[in-house]
Phi, psi and omega in degrees: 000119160241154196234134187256131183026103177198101040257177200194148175280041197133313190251135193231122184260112192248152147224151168248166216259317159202165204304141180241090185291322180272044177079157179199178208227132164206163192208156170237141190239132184272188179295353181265001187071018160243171209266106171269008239154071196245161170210186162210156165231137186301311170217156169252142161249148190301147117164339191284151152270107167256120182251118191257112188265081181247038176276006179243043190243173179277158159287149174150184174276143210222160185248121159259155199196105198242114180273118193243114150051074200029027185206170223250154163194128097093031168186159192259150181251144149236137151268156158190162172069153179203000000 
């Protein structure tokens, strides 16, 4: 996973390494462990962006969490400043 601003006031570019054709599922999670954030995508292609909006969230650390071929993958966002 790579993530584009980060840390960031809000708008988050998440991309990945390589293409997943059946799809996948993901949620952002904040620090108390709730779901600030879910989406899913049918299939990725490496060259797509997944843009994450969180400018109306508090600052602080978010869990990105992308549900893969049963297993989990990953990485923490910061927000601050707005």
């Amino acid at each position: 996973i790579s993530v584009r601003k980060n840390p960031s006031t809000g708008i988050f570019e998440i991309s990945l390494s390589k293409d997943v054709p059946q799809g996948f599922e993901y949620q952002v999670i904040n620090s108390l462990g709730g779901s600030t954030l879910k989406g899913s995508k049918q299939r990725y292609s490496v060259n797509d962006i997944i843009r994450l909006d969180l400018t109306n969230a508090a600052n602080g650390v978010y869990i990105f969490k992308l549900a893969l071929g049963g297993g989990f993958i990953s990485t923490k966002l910061l927000k601050q400043g707005n």
